[in-house]
Amino acid sequence: MRPSLPLVIAVLAAGLAMLASACVPVVAQGFRERLQRAREASLRPAAQPPALPAGARRVADLAYGDDPRQTFDAYLPAQARGAPVLLFVHGGGWAHGNKDNPGNIPDKAGYWLPKGYVLVSTNYRMRPDTTPLDQARDIARALAAVQRHAPDWNADPARVVLMGHSAGAHLAALVAASPTLWRQAGASRPLGVVSLDSGALDVPDLMRRPRIPQLYHRAFGDDPDDWIAASPHHQLTREGSPMLLVCSTRRPDACPQGRAMQQKASALGVRIEVLEQDLSHGEVNRLLGTRSDYTEAVDRFIRSLPD
């Protein structure tokens, strides 16, 4: 007897369902494995240190705490005398990234080291083990350590400017907005901040949106009190440092958050400027230091900060 058409269809459907159920975990597992490999690669130091201008040198892996991630690299110009310092905080979704990842250092070093600046690039502890607020405390500790080291580099401890990209931009802005963080770390107030395309300046506003990337949920969790504690917008006081909030016009969140924070800062008497750029999120970091109107605008802001 030949099987009926409905029976054939049912058997085929069952077979396809079994195949799909078998394949989905494999596909998901493959993606997770690739993601984990990428994360592990991003946490490893670069195979070769970045090329530096003539006469400049790198002092690597200076510790500011007991954890292996609590280290920074200092890039020293050929000649420094009372030099200002740029303290760079890498991005990576609060869960990955490294102080010498590509795009972080070479062009910035090529532009600012010949001008006599010291450039420092710092690591910090990572999610899931360390909350964004404690990561900001790491940056505050790094700031204090840089200020202590500055005289050894012929640099000025009162002229340290925080600079960060993405998650690092959020952490730099949070430290500069909240005097509690830098005071608890034993640091002095940073001279200013250059925030490179943070989408997390107002964390409660971000977390209440109907659809946001999972990386924000993994970073900030579900507690509204934690959101407020880690929100530069909410922690900003009259003691906040001057900030330049660079934002990509190609994404929907960074520029509106920057303008809202600028409005609050104006009422507090704190200088905050918003610099909108028609660049991708990655280009905002990678192209800073190349010869461009963008680099010159950031440089003007840094040079305008009062000593």
mmCIF file of C-alpha atoms in Angstrom:
data_model
loop_
_atom_site.group_PDB
_atom_site.id
_atom_site.type_symbol
_atom_site.label_atom_id
_atom_site.label_comp_id
_atom_site.label_asym_id
_atom_site.label_seq_id
_atom_site.Cartn_x
_atom_site.Cartn_y
_atom_site.Cartn_z
ATOM 1 C CA MET A 1 0.000 0.000 0.000
ATOM 2 C CA ARG A 2 1.366 3.401 -0.938
ATOM 3 C CA PRO A 3 1.517 5.906 1.946
ATOM 4 C CA SER A 4 -0.977 8.736 1.833
ATOM 5 C CA LEU A 5 0.170 12.227 0.954
ATOM 6 C CA PRO A 6 -0.675 13.606 4.433
ATOM 7 C CA LEU A 7 1.447 10.879 6.013
ATOM 8 C CA VAL A 8 4.404 11.692 3.734
ATOM 9 C CA ILE A 9 4.122 15.374 4.583
ATOM 10 C CA ALA A 10 3.962 14.611 8.295
ATOM 11 C CA VAL A 11 7.067 12.411 8.146
ATOM 12 C CA LEU A 12 8.982 15.028 6.160
ATOM 13 C CA ALA A 13 7.942 17.775 8.580
ATOM 14 C CA ALA A 14 9.069 15.721 11.555
ATOM 15 C CA GLY A 15 12.398 15.045 9.897
ATOM 16 C CA LEU A 16 12.952 18.733 9.109
ATOM 17 C CA ALA A 17 12.056 19.679 12.672
ATOM 18 C CA MET A 18 14.576 17.190 14.045
ATOM 19 C CA LEU A 19 17.225 18.500 11.681
ATOM 20 C CA ALA A 20 16.517 22.095 12.655
ATOM 21 C CA SER A 21 16.623 21.304 16.361
ATOM 22 C CA ALA A 22 19.952 19.578 15.862
ATOM 23 C CA CYS A 23 21.435 22.411 13.808
ATOM 24 C CA VAL A 24 20.395 25.401 15.908
ATOM 25 C CA PRO A 25 22.557 24.517 18.946
ATOM 26 C CA VAL A 26 25.500 23.796 16.629
ATOM 27 C CA VAL A 27 25.101 27.157 14.893
ATOM 28 C CA ALA A 28 24.643 28.960 18.210
ATOM 29 C CA GLN A 29 27.572 27.132 19.731
ATOM 30 C CA GLY A 30 29.738 28.023 16.739
ATOM 31 C CA PHE A 31 28.827 31.694 17.074
ATOM 32 C CA ARG A 32 29.521 31.666 20.806
ATOM 33 C CA GLU A 33 32.878 30.013 20.230
ATOM 34 C CA ARG A 34 33.825 32.599 17.584
ATOM 35 C CA LEU A 35 32.696 35.392 19.912
ATOM 36 C CA GLN A 36 34.728 33.969 22.787
ATOM 37 C CA ARG A 37 37.813 33.614 20.578
ATOM 38 C CA ALA A 38 37.420 37.220 19.434
ATOM 39 C CA ARG A 39 37.036 38.380 23.038
ATOM 40 C CA GLU A 40 40.128 36.457 24.136
ATOM 41 C CA ALA A 41 42.109 37.871 21.200
ATOM 42 C CA SER A 42 41.055 41.420 22.075
ATOM 43 C CA LEU A 43 42.323 40.949 25.633
ATOM 44 C CA ARG A 44 45.793 39.868 24.526
ATOM 45 C CA PRO A 45 48.562 42.429 24.058
ATOM 46 C CA ALA A 46 49.498 43.285 20.493
ATOM 47 C CA ALA A 47 52.235 41.144 18.981
ATOM 48 C CA GLN A 48 54.254 44.270 18.185
ATOM 49 C CA PRO A 49 54.188 47.627 19.980
ATOM 50 C CA PRO A 50 52.904 50.517 17.874
ATOM 51 C CA ALA A 51 55.395 52.499 15.808
ATOM 52 C CA LEU A 52 56.306 55.784 17.488
ATOM 53 C CA PRO A 53 57.764 59.090 16.291
ATOM 54 C CA ALA A 54 61.540 59.427 16.367
ATOM 55 C CA GLY A 55 62.898 59.701 19.883
ATOM 56 C CA ALA A 56 59.676 58.663 21.602
ATOM 57 C CA ARG A 57 59.582 55.603 23.820
ATOM 58 C CA ARG A 58 57.085 53.342 25.564
ATOM 59 C CA VAL A 59 57.127 52.318 29.225
ATOM 60 C CA ALA A 60 54.869 49.251 29.312
ATOM 61 C CA ASP A 61 52.671 47.627 31.944
ATOM 62 C CA LEU A 62 52.976 50.055 34.819
ATOM 63 C CA ALA A 63 50.738 48.786 37.633
ATOM 64 C CA TYR A 64 48.161 50.909 39.431
ATOM 65 C CA GLY A 65 46.581 47.985 41.340
ATOM 66 C CA ASP A 66 47.018 44.319 42.185
ATOM 67 C CA ASP A 67 44.898 42.839 39.381
ATOM 68 C CA PRO A 68 46.743 41.936 36.143
ATOM 69 C CA ARG A 69 44.301 44.170 34.238
ATOM 70 C CA GLN A 70 45.193 47.198 36.369
ATOM 71 C CA THR A 71 48.116 48.359 34.248
ATOM 72 C CA PHE A 72 48.842 51.088 31.731
ATOM 73 C CA ASP A 73 51.441 51.933 29.085
ATOM 74 C CA ALA A 74 53.078 55.364 28.962
ATOM 75 C CA TYR A 75 54.255 56.796 25.636
ATOM 76 C CA LEU A 76 56.816 59.520 26.268
ATOM 77 C CA PRO A 77 57.836 62.199 23.770
ATOM 78 C CA ALA A 78 61.427 62.794 22.776
ATOM 79 C CA GLN A 79 61.481 65.956 24.857
ATOM 80 C CA ALA A 80 59.003 66.826 27.572
ATOM 81 C CA ARG A 81 58.922 69.796 29.913
ATOM 82 C CA GLY A 82 55.821 70.345 31.996
ATOM 83 C CA ALA A 83 54.011 68.208 29.430
ATOM 84 C CA PRO A 84 50.259 67.706 29.384
ATOM 85 C CA VAL A 85 49.075 64.091 29.572
ATOM 86 C CA LEU A 86 46.357 62.320 27.581
ATOM 87 C CA LEU A 87 45.052 59.292 29.505
ATOM 88 C CA PHE A 88 43.250 57.019 27.021
ATOM 89 C CA VAL A 89 40.600 54.447 28.045
ATOM 90 C CA HIS A 90 39.882 51.723 25.468
ATOM 91 C CA GLY A 91 36.444 50.551 24.427
ATOM 92 C CA GLY A 92 35.047 47.052 24.011
ATOM 93 C CA GLY A 93 31.564 46.883 25.473
ATOM 94 C CA TRP A 94 32.835 46.802 29.089
ATOM 95 C CA ALA A 95 33.766 43.141 28.463
ATOM 96 C CA HIS A 96 36.751 43.066 26.114
ATOM 97 C CA GLY A 97 39.483 45.220 24.594
ATOM 98 C CA ASN A 98 43.069 46.050 25.435
ATOM 99 C CA LYS A 99 45.177 49.144 25.869
ATOM 100 C CA ASP A 100 47.155 48.520 22.684
ATOM 101 C CA ASN A 101 44.411 47.258 20.374
ATOM 102 C CA PRO A 102 44.675 48.555 16.782
ATOM 103 C CA GLY A 103 43.204 52.015 16.353
ATOM 104 C CA ASN A 104 43.909 53.128 19.899
ATOM 105 C CA ILE A 105 47.469 54.426 19.787
ATOM 106 C CA PRO A 106 49.426 54.883 16.526
ATOM 107 C CA ASP A 107 47.809 57.990 15.019
ATOM 108 C CA LYS A 108 47.213 59.604 18.406
ATOM 109 C CA ALA A 109 50.875 59.054 19.287
ATOM 110 C CA GLY A 110 51.944 60.324 15.879
ATOM 111 C CA TYR A 111 49.987 63.537 16.343
ATOM 112 C CA TRP A 112 50.373 64.433 20.033
ATOM 113 C CA LEU A 113 53.818 63.064 20.985
ATOM 114 C CA PRO A 114 55.657 65.452 18.610
ATOM 115 C CA LYS A 115 53.709 68.285 20.258
ATOM 116 C CA GLY A 116 55.281 67.339 23.588
ATOM 117 C CA TYR A 117 52.342 65.463 25.092
ATOM 118 C CA VAL A 118 52.631 62.272 27.128
ATOM 119 C CA LEU A 119 50.117 59.629 26.030
ATOM 120 C CA VAL A 120 49.007 56.938 28.482
ATOM 121 C CA SER A 121 46.743 54.009 27.548
ATOM 122 C CA THR A 122 45.170 52.039 30.388
ATOM 123 C CA ASN A 123 43.512 48.698 30.939
ATOM 124 C CA TYR A 124 40.847 47.996 33.550
ATOM 125 C CA ARG A 125 38.995 44.974 34.894
ATOM 126 C CA MET A 126 36.290 43.493 32.694
ATOM 127 C CA ARG A 127 32.700 42.384 32.717
ATOM 128 C CA PRO A 128 31.223 39.986 33.827
ATOM 129 C CA ASP A 129 33.425 40.123 36.940
ATOM 130 C CA THR A 130 33.542 43.908 37.341
ATOM 131 C CA THR A 131 30.623 46.339 37.146
ATOM 132 C CA PRO A 132 30.892 49.567 35.125
ATOM 133 C CA LEU A 133 30.967 51.577 38.369
ATOM 134 C CA ASP A 134 33.954 49.575 39.619
ATOM 135 C CA GLN A 135 35.557 49.892 36.194
ATOM 136 C CA ALA A 136 35.222 53.664 36.595
ATOM 137 C CA ARG A 137 36.910 53.316 39.984
ATOM 138 C CA ASP A 138 39.774 51.575 38.154
ATOM 139 C CA ILE A 139 40.064 54.549 35.796
ATOM 140 C CA ALA A 140 40.097 56.919 38.764
ATOM 141 C CA ARG A 141 42.919 54.854 40.307
ATOM 142 C CA ALA A 142 44.794 54.965 37.012
ATOM 143 C CA LEU A 143 44.323 58.748 36.953
ATOM 144 C CA ALA A 144 45.806 59.018 40.444
ATOM 145 C CA ALA A 145 48.767 56.827 39.450
ATOM 146 C CA VAL A 146 49.401 58.858 36.291
ATOM 147 C CA GLN A 147 49.390 62.048 38.347
ATOM 148 C CA ARG A 148 51.941 60.502 40.717
ATOM 149 C CA HIS A 149 54.172 59.353 37.835
ATOM 150 C CA ALA A 150 53.925 62.618 35.902
ATOM 151 C CA PRO A 151 56.978 64.330 37.447
ATOM 152 C CA ASP A 152 59.107 61.302 36.520
ATOM 153 C CA TRP A 153 58.071 61.881 32.898
ATOM 154 C CA ASN A 154 58.672 65.651 33.025
ATOM 155 C CA ALA A 155 54.901 65.998 32.770
ATOM 156 C CA ASP A 156 52.474 68.181 34.709
ATOM 157 C CA PRO A 157 50.153 66.216 37.064
ATOM 158 C CA ALA A 158 47.634 69.070 36.954
ATOM 159 C CA ARG A 159 47.281 68.793 33.163
ATOM 160 C CA VAL A 160 45.880 65.276 32.716
ATOM 161 C CA VAL A 161 43.069 64.989 30.162
ATOM 162 C CA LEU A 162 40.954 61.833 30.083
ATOM 163 C CA MET A 163 40.104 60.448 26.654
ATOM 164 C CA GLY A 164 38.101 57.302 25.928
ATOM 165 C CA HIS A 165 36.252 55.532 23.139
ATOM 166 C CA SER A 166 32.874 53.770 23.349
ATOM 167 C CA ALA A 167 32.707 52.012 26.747
ATOM 168 C CA GLY A 168 35.933 53.820 27.618
ATOM 169 C CA ALA A 169 34.266 57.130 26.725
ATOM 170 C CA HIS A 170 31.497 56.326 29.201
ATOM 171 C CA LEU A 171 34.012 55.496 31.945
ATOM 172 C CA ALA A 172 36.112 58.617 31.327
ATOM 173 C CA ALA A 173 33.018 60.829 31.383
ATOM 174 C CA LEU A 174 31.763 59.163 34.576
ATOM 175 C CA VAL A 175 35.050 59.780 36.410
ATOM 176 C CA ALA A 176 35.153 63.416 35.334
ATOM 177 C CA ALA A 177 31.474 63.994 36.155
ATOM 178 C CA SER A 178 31.670 62.547 39.661
ATOM 179 C CA PRO A 179 34.164 64.154 42.066
ATOM 180 C CA THR A 180 33.465 61.283 44.462
ATOM 181 C CA LEU A 181 35.229 58.825 42.166
ATOM 182 C CA TRP A 182 38.486 60.714 41.695
ATOM 183 C CA ARG A 183 38.596 61.877 45.313
ATOM 184 C CA GLN A 184 38.152 58.330 46.655
ATOM 185 C CA ALA A 185 41.039 57.225 44.420
ATOM 186 C CA GLY A 186 43.330 59.934 45.790
ATOM 187 C CA ALA A 187 43.442 61.757 42.454
ATOM 188 C CA SER A 188 43.105 65.417 41.603
ATOM 189 C CA ARG A 189 40.380 66.702 39.275
ATOM 190 C CA PRO A 190 41.162 65.849 35.640
ATOM 191 C CA LEU A 191 41.770 68.902 33.483
ATOM 192 C CA GLY A 192 39.160 67.801 30.968
ATOM 193 C CA VAL A 193 37.634 64.933 29.000
ATOM 194 C CA VAL A 194 37.376 63.944 25.351
ATOM 195 C CA SER A 195 34.567 61.372 25.098
ATOM 196 C CA LEU A 196 34.634 59.525 21.769
ATOM 197 C CA ASP A 197 31.140 58.361 20.834
ATOM 198 C CA SER A 198 29.589 57.074 24.032
ATOM 199 C CA GLY A 199 26.011 55.838 23.774
ATOM 200 C CA ALA A 200 25.743 55.503 27.555
ATOM 201 C CA LEU A 201 25.934 59.047 28.895
ATOM 202 C CA ASP A 202 22.387 58.776 30.284
ATOM 203 C CA VAL A 203 22.202 55.159 31.396
ATOM 204 C CA PRO A 204 18.597 55.116 32.751
ATOM 205 C CA ASP A 205 17.316 56.675 29.521
ATOM 206 C CA LEU A 206 19.254 54.092 27.530
ATOM 207 C CA MET A 207 18.069 51.108 29.566
ATOM 208 C CA ARG A 208 14.385 52.082 29.418
ATOM 209 C CA ARG A 209 14.308 52.055 25.624
ATOM 210 C CA PRO A 210 12.252 49.232 24.115
ATOM 211 C CA ARG A 211 15.053 47.686 22.059
ATOM 212 C CA ILE A 212 18.739 48.036 22.871
ATOM 213 C CA PRO A 213 21.743 45.787 22.177
ATOM 214 C CA GLN A 214 22.250 43.001 24.709
ATOM 215 C CA LEU A 215 25.709 44.322 25.555
ATOM 216 C CA TYR A 216 24.030 47.123 27.543
ATOM 217 C CA HIS A 217 21.961 44.622 29.524
ATOM 218 C CA ARG A 218 25.109 42.589 30.231
ATOM 219 C CA ALA A 219 26.975 45.717 31.292
ATOM 220 C CA PHE A 220 24.415 47.563 33.425
ATOM 221 C CA GLY A 221 22.058 44.834 34.668
ATOM 222 C CA ASP A 222 18.467 45.375 35.795
ATOM 223 C CA ASP A 223 18.699 47.579 38.879
ATOM 224 C CA PRO A 224 17.695 51.241 38.240
ATOM 225 C CA ASP A 225 19.835 52.353 41.191
ATOM 226 C CA ASP A 226 22.879 50.844 39.479
ATOM 227 C CA TRP A 227 21.949 52.667 36.274
ATOM 228 C CA ILE A 228 21.927 56.020 38.071
ATOM 229 C CA ALA A 229 25.219 55.315 39.874
ATOM 230 C CA ALA A 230 26.919 54.540 36.542
ATOM 231 C CA SER A 231 25.327 57.394 34.558
ATOM 232 C CA PRO A 232 27.576 60.394 33.753
ATOM 233 C CA HIS A 233 24.478 62.532 33.126
ATOM 234 C CA HIS A 234 23.108 61.814 36.604
ATOM 235 C CA GLN A 235 26.453 62.045 38.414
ATOM 236 C CA LEU A 236 27.435 65.378 36.870
ATOM 237 C CA THR A 237 27.955 68.109 39.474
ATOM 238 C CA ARG A 238 29.208 71.687 39.467
ATOM 239 C CA GLU A 239 32.688 70.237 40.011
ATOM 240 C CA GLY A 240 32.543 68.331 36.725
ATOM 241 C CA SER A 241 35.491 68.748 34.385
ATOM 242 C CA PRO A 242 35.078 70.398 30.959
ATOM 243 C CA MET A 243 34.106 67.817 28.340
ATOM 244 C CA LEU A 244 34.128 67.465 24.588
ATOM 245 C CA LEU A 245 31.505 64.889 23.619
ATOM 246 C CA VAL A 246 32.331 63.616 20.135
ATOM 247 C CA CYS A 247 29.427 61.736 18.588
ATOM 248 C CA SER A 248 28.716 59.877 15.355
ATOM 249 C CA THR A 249 25.756 61.234 13.414
ATOM 250 C CA ARG A 250 25.363 57.757 11.878
ATOM 251 C CA ARG A 251 23.864 56.315 15.063
ATOM 252 C CA PRO A 252 20.659 57.407 16.806
ATOM 253 C CA ASP A 253 21.750 57.647 20.430
ATOM 254 C CA ALA A 254 25.123 59.330 21.025
ATOM 255 C CA CYS A 255 24.431 62.874 19.767
ATOM 256 C CA PRO A 256 21.014 63.289 21.473
ATOM 257 C CA GLN A 257 22.520 62.072 24.756
ATOM 258 C CA GLY A 258 25.422 64.463 24.326
ATOM 259 C CA ARG A 259 23.143 67.432 23.709
ATOM 260 C CA ALA A 260 20.988 66.547 26.746
ATOM 261 C CA MET A 261 24.083 66.361 28.947
ATOM 262 C CA GLN A 262 25.315 69.655 27.523
ATOM 263 C CA GLN A 263 22.004 71.263 28.494
ATOM 264 C CA LYS A 264 22.277 69.994 32.082
ATOM 265 C CA ALA A 265 25.905 71.129 32.265
ATOM 266 C CA SER A 266 24.957 74.621 31.130
ATOM 267 C CA ALA A 267 22.556 74.945 34.070
ATOM 268 C CA LEU A 268 25.362 73.827 36.415
ATOM 269 C CA GLY A 269 27.950 76.152 34.931
ATOM 270 C CA VAL A 270 30.062 73.294 33.566
ATOM 271 C CA ARG A 271 31.597 73.560 30.100
ATOM 272 C CA ILE A 272 30.468 70.761 27.801
ATOM 273 C CA GLU A 273 30.731 70.899 24.016
ATOM 274 C CA VAL A 274 29.254 68.465 21.500
ATOM 275 C CA LEU A 275 31.218 67.716 18.327
ATOM 276 C CA GLU A 276 29.087 65.860 15.762
ATOM 277 C CA GLN A 277 30.987 63.879 13.131
ATOM 278 C CA ASP A 278 29.842 62.055 10.005
ATOM 279 C CA LEU A 279 32.006 59.064 10.886
ATOM 280 C CA SER A 280 31.252 55.512 11.967
ATOM 281 C CA HIS A 281 31.578 54.498 15.604
ATOM 282 C CA GLY A 282 34.962 52.887 14.933
ATOM 283 C CA GLU A 283 36.228 55.744 12.759
ATOM 284 C CA VAL A 284 35.613 58.266 15.553
ATOM 285 C CA ASN A 285 38.425 56.512 17.412
ATOM 286 C CA ARG A 286 40.585 55.200 14.594
ATOM 287 C CA LEU A 287 40.833 58.465 12.634
ATOM 288 C CA LEU A 288 41.591 60.704 15.587
ATOM 289 C CA GLY A 289 45.188 61.821 15.137
ATOM 290 C CA THR A 290 45.128 61.701 11.347
ATOM 291 C CA ARG A 291 45.505 65.065 9.637
ATOM 292 C CA SER A 292 41.924 66.298 9.479
ATOM 293 C CA ASP A 293 39.560 69.034 10.597
ATOM 294 C CA TYR A 294 38.262 66.529 13.145
ATOM 295 C CA THR A 295 41.666 66.050 14.798
ATOM 296 C CA GLU A 296 42.285 69.785 14.782
ATOM 297 C CA ALA A 297 38.930 70.430 16.489
ATOM 298 C CA VAL A 298 39.780 67.966 19.274
ATOM 299 C CA ASP A 299 43.250 69.476 19.599
ATOM 300 C CA ARG A 300 41.785 72.991 19.895
ATOM 301 C CA PHE A 301 39.533 71.853 22.721
ATOM 302 C CA ILE A 302 42.460 70.267 24.594
ATOM 303 C CA ARG A 303 44.646 73.350 24.148
ATOM 304 C CA SER A 304 41.797 75.598 25.326
ATOM 305 C CA LEU A 305 41.563 73.934 28.737
ATOM 306 C CA PRO A 306 42.753 76.267 31.490
ATOM 307 C CA ASP A 307 45.840 75.176 33.390
#
